[in-house]
Tab-separated table of C-alpha atoms in Angstrom:
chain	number	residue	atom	x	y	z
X	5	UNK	CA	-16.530	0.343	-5.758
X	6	UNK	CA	-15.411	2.121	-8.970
X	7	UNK	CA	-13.476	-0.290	-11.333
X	8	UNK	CA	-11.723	1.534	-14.120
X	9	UNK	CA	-8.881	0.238	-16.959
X	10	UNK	CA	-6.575	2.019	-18.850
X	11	UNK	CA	8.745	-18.390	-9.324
X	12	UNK	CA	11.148	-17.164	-7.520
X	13	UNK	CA	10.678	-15.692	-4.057
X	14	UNK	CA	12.089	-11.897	-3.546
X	15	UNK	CA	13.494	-10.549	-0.599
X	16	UNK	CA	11.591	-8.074	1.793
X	17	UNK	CA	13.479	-5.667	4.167
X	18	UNK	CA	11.776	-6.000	7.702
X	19	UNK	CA	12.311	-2.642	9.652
X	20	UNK	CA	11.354	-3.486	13.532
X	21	UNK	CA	10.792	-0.672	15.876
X	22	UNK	CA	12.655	-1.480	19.220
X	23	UNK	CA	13.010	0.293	22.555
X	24	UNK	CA	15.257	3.259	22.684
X	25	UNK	CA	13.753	4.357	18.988
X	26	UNK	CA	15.948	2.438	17.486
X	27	UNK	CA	15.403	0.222	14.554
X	28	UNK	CA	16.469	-2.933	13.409
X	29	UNK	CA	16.642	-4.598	9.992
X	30	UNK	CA	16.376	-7.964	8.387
X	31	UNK	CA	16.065	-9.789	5.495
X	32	UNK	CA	13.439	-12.759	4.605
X	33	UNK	CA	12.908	-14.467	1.674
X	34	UNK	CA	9.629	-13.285	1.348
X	35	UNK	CA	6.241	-15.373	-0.227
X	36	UNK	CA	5.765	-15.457	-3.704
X	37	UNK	CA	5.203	-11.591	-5.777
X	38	UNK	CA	2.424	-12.971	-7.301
X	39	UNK	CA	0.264	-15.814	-8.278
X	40	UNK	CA	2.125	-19.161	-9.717
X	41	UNK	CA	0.016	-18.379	-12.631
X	42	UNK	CA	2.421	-17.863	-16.072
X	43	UNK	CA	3.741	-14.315	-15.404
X	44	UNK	CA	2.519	-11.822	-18.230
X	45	UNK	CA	4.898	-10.660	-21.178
X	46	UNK	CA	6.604	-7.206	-20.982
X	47	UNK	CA	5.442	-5.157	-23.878
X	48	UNK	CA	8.530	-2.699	-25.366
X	49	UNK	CA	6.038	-0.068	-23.573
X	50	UNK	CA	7.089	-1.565	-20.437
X	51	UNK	CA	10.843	-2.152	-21.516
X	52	UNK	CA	11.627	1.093	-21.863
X	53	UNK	CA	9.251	2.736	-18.869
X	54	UNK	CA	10.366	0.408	-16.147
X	55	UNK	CA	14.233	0.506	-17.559
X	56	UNK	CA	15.919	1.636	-15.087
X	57	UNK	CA	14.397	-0.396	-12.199
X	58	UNK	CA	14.765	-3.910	-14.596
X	59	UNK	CA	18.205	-2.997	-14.408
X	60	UNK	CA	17.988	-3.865	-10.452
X	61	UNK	CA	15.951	-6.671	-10.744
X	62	UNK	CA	15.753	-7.934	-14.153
X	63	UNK	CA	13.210	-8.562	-16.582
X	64	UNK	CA	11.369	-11.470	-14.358
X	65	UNK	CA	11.087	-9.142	-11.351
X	66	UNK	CA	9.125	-6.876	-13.752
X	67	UNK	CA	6.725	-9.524	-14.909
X	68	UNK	CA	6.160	-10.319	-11.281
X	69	UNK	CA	5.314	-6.894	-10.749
X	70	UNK	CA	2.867	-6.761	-13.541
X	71	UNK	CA	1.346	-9.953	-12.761
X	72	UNK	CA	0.547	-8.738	-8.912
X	73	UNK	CA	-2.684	-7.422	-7.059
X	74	UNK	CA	-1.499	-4.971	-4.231
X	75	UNK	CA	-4.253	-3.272	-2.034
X	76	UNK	CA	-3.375	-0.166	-0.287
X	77	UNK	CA	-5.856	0.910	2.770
X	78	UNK	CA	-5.597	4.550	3.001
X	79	UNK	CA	-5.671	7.505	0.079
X	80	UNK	CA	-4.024	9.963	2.523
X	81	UNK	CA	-0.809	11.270	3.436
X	82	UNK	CA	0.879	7.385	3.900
X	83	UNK	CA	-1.676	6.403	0.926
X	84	UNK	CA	-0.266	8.811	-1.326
X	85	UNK	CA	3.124	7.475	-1.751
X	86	UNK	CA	2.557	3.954	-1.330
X	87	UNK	CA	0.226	3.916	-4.253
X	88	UNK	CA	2.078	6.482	-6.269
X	89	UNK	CA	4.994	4.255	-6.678
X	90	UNK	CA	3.359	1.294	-7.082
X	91	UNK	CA	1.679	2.909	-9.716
X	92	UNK	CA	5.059	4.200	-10.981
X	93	UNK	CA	6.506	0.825	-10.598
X	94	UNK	CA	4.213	-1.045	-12.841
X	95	UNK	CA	1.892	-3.050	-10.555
X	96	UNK	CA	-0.531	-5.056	-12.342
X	97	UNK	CA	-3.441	-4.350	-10.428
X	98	UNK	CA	-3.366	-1.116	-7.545
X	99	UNK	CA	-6.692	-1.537	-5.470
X	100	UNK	CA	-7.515	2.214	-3.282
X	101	UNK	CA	-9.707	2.063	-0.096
X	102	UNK	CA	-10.774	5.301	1.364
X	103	UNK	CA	-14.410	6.364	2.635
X	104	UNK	CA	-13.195	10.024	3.347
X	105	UNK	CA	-13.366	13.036	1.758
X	106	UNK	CA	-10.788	15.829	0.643
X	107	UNK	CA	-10.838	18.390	3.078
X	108	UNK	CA	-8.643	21.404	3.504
X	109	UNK	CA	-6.091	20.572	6.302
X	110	UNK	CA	-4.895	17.486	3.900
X	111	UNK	CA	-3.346	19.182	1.523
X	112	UNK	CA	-0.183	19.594	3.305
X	113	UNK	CA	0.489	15.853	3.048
X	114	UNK	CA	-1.893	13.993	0.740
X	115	UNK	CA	-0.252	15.191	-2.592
X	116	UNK	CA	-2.627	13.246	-4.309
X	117	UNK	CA	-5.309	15.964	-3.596
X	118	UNK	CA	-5.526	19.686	-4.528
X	119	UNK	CA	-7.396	22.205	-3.484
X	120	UNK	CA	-10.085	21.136	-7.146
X	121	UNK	CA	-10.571	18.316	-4.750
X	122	UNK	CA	-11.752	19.511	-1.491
X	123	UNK	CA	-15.175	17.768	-0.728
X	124	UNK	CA	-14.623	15.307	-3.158
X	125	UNK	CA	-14.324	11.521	-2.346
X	126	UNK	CA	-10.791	10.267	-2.139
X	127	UNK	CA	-10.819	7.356	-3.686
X	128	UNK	CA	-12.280	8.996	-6.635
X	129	UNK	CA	-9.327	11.579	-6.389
X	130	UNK	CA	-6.668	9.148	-6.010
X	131	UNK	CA	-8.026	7.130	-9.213
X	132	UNK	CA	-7.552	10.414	-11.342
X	133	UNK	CA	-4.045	11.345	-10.011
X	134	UNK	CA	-2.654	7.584	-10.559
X	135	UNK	CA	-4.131	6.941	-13.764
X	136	UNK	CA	-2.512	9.952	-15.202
X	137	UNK	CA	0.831	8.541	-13.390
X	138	UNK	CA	0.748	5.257	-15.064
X	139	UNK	CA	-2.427	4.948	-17.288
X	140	UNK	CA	-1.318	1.069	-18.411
X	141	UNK	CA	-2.257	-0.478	-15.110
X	142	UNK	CA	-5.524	-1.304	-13.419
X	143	UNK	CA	-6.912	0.583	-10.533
X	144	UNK	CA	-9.794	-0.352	-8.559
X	145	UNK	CA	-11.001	2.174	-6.150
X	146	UNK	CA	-13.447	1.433	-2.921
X	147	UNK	CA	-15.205	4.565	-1.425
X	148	UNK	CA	-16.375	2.757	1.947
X	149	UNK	CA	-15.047	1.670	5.049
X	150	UNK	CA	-12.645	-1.298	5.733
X	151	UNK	CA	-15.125	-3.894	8.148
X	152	UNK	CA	-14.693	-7.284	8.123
X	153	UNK	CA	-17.911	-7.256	6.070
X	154	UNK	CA	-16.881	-5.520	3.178
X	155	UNK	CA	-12.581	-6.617	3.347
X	156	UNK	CA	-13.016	-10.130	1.964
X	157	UNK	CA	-14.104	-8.805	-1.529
X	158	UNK	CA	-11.887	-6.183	-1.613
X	159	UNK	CA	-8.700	-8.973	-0.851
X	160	UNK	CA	-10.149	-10.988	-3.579
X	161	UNK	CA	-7.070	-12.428	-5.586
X	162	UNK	CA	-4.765	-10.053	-3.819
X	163	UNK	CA	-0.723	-10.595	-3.285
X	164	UNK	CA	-0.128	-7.858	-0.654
X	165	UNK	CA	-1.763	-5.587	1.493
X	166	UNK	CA	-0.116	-1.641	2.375
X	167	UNK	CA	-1.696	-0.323	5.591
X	168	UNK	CA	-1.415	3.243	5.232
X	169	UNK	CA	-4.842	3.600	7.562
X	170	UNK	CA	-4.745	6.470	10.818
X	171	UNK	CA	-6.828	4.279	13.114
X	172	UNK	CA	-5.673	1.166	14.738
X	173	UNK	CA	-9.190	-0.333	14.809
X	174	UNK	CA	-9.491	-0.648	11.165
X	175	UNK	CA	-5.419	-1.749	11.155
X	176	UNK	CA	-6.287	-4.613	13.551
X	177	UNK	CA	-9.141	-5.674	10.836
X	178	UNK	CA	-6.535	-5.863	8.348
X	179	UNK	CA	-4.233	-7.810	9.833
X	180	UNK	CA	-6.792	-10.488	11.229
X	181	UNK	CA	-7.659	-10.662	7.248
X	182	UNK	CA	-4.086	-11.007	6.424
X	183	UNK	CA	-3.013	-13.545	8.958
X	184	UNK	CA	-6.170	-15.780	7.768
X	185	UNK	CA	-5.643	-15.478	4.087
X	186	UNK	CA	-1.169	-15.711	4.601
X	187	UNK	CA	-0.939	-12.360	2.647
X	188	UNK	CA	1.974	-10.151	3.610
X	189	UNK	CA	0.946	-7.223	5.369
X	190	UNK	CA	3.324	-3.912	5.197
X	191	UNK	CA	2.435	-1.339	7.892
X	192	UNK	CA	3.380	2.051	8.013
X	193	UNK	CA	2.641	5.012	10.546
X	194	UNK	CA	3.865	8.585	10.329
X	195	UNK	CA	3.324	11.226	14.066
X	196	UNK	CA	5.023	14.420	13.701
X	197	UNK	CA	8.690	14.357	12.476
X	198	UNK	CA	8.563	11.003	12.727
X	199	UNK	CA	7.306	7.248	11.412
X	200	UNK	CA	7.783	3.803	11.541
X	201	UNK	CA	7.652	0.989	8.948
X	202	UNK	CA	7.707	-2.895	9.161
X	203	UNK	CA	6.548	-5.985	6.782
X	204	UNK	CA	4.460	-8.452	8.525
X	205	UNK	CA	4.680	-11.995	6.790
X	206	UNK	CA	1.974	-14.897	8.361
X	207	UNK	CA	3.451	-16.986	9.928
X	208	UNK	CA	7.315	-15.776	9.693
X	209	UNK	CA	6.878	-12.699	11.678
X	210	UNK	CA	5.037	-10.832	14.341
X	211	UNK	CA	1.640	-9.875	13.792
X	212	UNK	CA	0.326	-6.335	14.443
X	213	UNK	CA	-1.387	-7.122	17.253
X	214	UNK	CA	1.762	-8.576	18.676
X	215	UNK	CA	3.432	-5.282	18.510
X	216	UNK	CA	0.583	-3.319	19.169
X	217	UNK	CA	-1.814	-4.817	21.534
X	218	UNK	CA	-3.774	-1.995	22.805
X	219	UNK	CA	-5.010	0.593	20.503
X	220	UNK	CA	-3.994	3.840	21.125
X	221	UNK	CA	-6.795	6.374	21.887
X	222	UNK	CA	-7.720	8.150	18.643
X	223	UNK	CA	-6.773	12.053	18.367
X	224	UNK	CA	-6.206	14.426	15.746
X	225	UNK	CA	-2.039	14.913	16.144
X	226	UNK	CA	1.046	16.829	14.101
X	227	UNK	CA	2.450	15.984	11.160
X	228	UNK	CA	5.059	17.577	8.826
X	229	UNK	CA	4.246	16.998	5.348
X	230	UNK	CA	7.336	15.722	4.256
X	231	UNK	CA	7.618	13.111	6.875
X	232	UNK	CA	4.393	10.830	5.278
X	233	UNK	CA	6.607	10.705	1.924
X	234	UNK	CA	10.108	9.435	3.177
């Protein structure tokens, strides 16, 4: 692990897969953004980088934001824009979890790596790209695999958890660790020209399990770039 530095509830949007490929949405008041700690003060730094978005959700929303730990499992093609914006957004604290390694066939995707990278660790790779995104929050970066040995000090203190992970075995530790500790759990998968999307909240919702009970056999399959960012 590389560790470097530079209440109201909110609503979630719950996108729900359903036969047919449809989709369905609702809205939940969703668990607290961060800890019931006092929320930190916005510095005119953060006034004027995270305008436009305190303009949607006002100046409290933004302390939330800054006062909450989100870990994001996967540095790949889902990885890359789930952390990017969170970076972007003014997280507090962005924890990265990736054991692989940059190879060449990413780079249609994972924008956080470039060709410089290839053979290099990816969480090391994604700490350098988002740091130079937003160099005011903290990143934490884990270059080792998700197991239910090593997860419970990586959740440490967490508020959410983004599974942007390409194997359901390591998906199905993560939500087993989210369901015990009540920590909202926001899945995403992306196969071809297409993806899906849902927020799991502990108790309120279905787990992953529920909606995916068997794993799906592991295989290397198509993806258009494009698709893992939208």
């Amino acid at each position: 692990m590389v560790e470097r530095t530079q209440s109201k509830s909110l609503y979630v949007l719950h996108i729900h897969q359903c036969s047919g490929g449809k989709f369905l949405l609702s809205k939940h008041e969703s668990v607290k953004a961060a800890h019931s700690a006092e929320l930190p003060d916005l510095t005119d730094y953060d006034l004027i980088r995270y305008d436009r978005q305190i303009r949607i959700f006002g100046k409290e929303g933004q302390r939330k934001l800054k006062k909450a730990t989100v870990l994001v499992a996967g540095a790949g093609g889902l990885g890359f824009p789930a952390s990017a914006y969170l970076a972007a957004a003014g997280i507090g604290e962005l924890r990265i979890v990736d054991s692989d390694v940059v190879e060449l066939s990413n780079l249609n995707r994972q924008l956080l790596h470039w060709d410089k990278d290839i053979g290099r660790g990816k969480a090391e790779s994604a700490y350098e790209k988002l740091h130079q995104i937003n160099p005011s929050i903290k990143i934490r970066v884990y270059d080792e695999e998700i197991t239910e040995e090593s997860l419970p000090g990586m959740m440490e203190g967490i508020d959410a958890v983004v599974d942007a992970m390409d194997n359901f075995e390591t998906r199905y530790i993560l939500n087993r660790a989210c369901l015990k500790a009540g920590i909202p759990f926001f899945h995403g998968a992306v196969r071809g020209l297409s993806g899906q999307a849902t927020t799991i909240i502990p108790g309120r919702t279905a787990c992953l399990r529920c909606i995916f009970p068997t794993a799906p056999p592991r295989e290397v399959f198509p993806i258009l770039g494009a698709v893992a960012g939208t």
